[in-house]
Short mmCIF file of C-alpha atoms in Angstrom, two decimals:
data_model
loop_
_atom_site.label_atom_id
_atom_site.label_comp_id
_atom_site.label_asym_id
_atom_site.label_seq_id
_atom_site.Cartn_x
_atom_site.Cartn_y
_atom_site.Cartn_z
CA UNK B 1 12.36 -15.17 12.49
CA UNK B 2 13.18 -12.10 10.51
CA UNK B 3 10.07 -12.68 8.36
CA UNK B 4 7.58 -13.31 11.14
CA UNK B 5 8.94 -10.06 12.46
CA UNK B 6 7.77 -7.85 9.78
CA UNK B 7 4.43 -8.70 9.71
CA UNK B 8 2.87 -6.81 12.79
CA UNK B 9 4.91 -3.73 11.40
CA UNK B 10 1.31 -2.59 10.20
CA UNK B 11 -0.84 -3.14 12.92
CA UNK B 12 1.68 -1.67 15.34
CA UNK B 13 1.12 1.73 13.71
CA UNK B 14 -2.61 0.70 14.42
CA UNK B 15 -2.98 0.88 17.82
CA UNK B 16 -1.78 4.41 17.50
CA UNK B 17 -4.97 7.14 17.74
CA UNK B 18 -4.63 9.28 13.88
CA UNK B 19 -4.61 12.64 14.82
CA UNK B 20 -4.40 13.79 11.13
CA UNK B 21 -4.16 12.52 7.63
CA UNK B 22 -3.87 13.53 4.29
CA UNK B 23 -2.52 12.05 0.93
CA UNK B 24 1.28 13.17 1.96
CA UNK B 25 0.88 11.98 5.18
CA UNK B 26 -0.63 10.15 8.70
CA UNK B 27 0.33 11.89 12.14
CA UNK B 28 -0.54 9.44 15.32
CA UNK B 29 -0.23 9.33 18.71
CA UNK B 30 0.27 6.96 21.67
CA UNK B 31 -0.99 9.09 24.51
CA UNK B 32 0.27 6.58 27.01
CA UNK B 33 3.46 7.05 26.22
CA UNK B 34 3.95 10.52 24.79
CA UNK B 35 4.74 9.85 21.43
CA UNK B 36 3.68 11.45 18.13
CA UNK B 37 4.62 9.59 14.87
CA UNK B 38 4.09 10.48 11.35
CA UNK B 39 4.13 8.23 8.68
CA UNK B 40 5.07 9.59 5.11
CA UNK B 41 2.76 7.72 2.53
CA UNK B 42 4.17 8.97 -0.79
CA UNK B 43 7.52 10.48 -1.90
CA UNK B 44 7.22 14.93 -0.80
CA UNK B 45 8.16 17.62 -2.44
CA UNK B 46 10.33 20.39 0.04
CA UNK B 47 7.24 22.98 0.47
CA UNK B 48 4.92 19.34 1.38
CA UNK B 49 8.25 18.37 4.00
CA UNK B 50 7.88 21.67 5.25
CA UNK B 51 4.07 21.99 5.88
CA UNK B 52 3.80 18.20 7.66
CA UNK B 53 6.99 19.64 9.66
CA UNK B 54 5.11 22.31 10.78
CA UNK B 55 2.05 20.39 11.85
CA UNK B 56 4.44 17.88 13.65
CA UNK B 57 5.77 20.65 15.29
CA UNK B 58 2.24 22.47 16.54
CA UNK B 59 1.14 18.88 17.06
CA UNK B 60 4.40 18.17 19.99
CA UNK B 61 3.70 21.76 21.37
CA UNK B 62 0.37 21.17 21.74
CA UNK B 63 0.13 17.34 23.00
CA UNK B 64 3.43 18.26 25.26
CA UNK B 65 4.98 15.20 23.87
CA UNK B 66 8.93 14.52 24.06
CA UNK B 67 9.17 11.60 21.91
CA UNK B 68 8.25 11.77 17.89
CA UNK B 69 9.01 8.64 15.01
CA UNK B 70 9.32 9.57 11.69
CA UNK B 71 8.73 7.10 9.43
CA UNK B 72 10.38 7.21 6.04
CA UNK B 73 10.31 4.03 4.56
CA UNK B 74 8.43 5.11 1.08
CA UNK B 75 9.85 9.08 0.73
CA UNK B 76 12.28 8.62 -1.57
CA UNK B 77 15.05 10.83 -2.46
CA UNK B 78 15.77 13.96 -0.10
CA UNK B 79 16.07 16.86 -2.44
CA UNK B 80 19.47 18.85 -1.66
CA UNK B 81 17.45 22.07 -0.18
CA UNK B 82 15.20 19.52 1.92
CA UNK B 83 18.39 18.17 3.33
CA UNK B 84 19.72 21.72 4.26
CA UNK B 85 16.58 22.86 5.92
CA UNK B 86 16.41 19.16 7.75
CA UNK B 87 20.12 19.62 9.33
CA UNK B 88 20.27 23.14 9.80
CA UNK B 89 16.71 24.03 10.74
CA UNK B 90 14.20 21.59 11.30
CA UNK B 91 16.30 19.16 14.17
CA UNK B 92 17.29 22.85 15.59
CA UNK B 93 14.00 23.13 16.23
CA UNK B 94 12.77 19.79 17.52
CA UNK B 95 15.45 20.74 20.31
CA UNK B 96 14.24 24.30 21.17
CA UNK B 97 10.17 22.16 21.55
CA UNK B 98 12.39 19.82 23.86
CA UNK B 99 12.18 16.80 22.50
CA UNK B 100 13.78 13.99 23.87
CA UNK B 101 14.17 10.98 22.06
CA UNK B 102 13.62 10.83 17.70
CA UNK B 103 13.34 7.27 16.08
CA UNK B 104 13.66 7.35 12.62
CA UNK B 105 12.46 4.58 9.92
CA UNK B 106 14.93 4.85 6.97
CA UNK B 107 13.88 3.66 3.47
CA UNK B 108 15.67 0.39 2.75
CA UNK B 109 17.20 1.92 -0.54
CA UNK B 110 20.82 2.65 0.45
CA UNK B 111 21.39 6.16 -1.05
CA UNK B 112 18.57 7.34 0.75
CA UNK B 113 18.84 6.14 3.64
CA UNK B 114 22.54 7.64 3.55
CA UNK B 115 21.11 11.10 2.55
CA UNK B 116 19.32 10.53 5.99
CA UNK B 117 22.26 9.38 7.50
CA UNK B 118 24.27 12.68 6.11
CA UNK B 119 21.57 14.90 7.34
CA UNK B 120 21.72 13.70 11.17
CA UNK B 121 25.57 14.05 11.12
CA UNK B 122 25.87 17.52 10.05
CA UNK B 123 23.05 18.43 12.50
CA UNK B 124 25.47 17.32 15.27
CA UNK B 125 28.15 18.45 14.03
CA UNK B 126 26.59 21.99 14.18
CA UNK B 127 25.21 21.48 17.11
CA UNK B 128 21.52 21.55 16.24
CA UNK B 129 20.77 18.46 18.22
CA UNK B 130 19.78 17.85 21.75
CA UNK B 131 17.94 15.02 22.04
CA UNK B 132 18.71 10.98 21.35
CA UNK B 133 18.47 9.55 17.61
CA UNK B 134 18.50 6.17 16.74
CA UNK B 135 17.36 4.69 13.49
CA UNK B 136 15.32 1.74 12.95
CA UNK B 137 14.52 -0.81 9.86
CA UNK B 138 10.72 -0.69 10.69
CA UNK B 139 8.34 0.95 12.86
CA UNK B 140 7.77 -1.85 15.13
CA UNK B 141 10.73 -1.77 16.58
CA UNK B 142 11.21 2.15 16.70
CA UNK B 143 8.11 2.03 18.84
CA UNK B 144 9.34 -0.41 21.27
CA UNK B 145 12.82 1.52 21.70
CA UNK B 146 10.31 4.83 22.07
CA UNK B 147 7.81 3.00 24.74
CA UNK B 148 11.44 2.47 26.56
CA UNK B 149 11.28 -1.92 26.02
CA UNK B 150 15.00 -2.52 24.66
CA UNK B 151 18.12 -0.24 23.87
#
């Protein structure tokens, strides 16, 4: 079952209208159901993190969207300053552009998908978050918690 699961992973992220692309990363939308997604396609640098986050961010304002997946699966290592700006910045400000609900696709590799996990927790802690997190093994079913099908 597992396996058959992870095949339409792909084509999920297909059905989704590409708003913008480049080589560090895809930004999508499902109109229908008000979400953006972005889809990393090669492990960033902070000042690359910080230039898709600001398109993600003028890309919510602008589409008046309250629901946004970030998918991580092939980013890598956070770098100690990206992690710093993610907790005490960037989810600070995904609050203030209202944003509701965040599903998150962690990379499989266990240290970074704790330095993911690490950066959620102190964002909490200080307060920083608003809206509902949850974090998902593949964008499938990140979508289908999104769309509102499943807890």
């Amino acid at each position: 079952d597992f396996s058959r699961n992870t095949a339409p992973c792909y084509t999920t992220m297909q059905l989704l209208e590409t708003l913008y692309q480049n080589d560090i990363s895809r930004i999508s939308t499902d109109r229908q159901h008000g979400i953006l997604a972005n889809t990393w396609l090669r492990p960033v640098e902070h000042d690359e993190m910080l230039q898709t986050a600001e398109k993600i961010s003028q890309l919510l304002q602008e589409s008046e969207t309250d629901k946004l997946l970030l998918s991580a699966l092939v980013i890598g290592k956070l770098l100690p300053q990206t992690k710093e700006w993610l907790s005490t910045t960037y989810y600070k400000s995904l609050s203030e552009l209202g944003l509701k609900k965040l599903a998150r696709v962690l990379p499989e590799n266990v240290f970074n998908r704790l330095s993911f996990e690490a950066v959620i927790t102190r964002a909490e802690a200080i307060g920083a978050v608003t809206f509902e997190v949850r974090n998902f093994t593949n964008d499938a079913d990140a979508l289908r918690w999104l769309r509102g099908y499943g807890s």
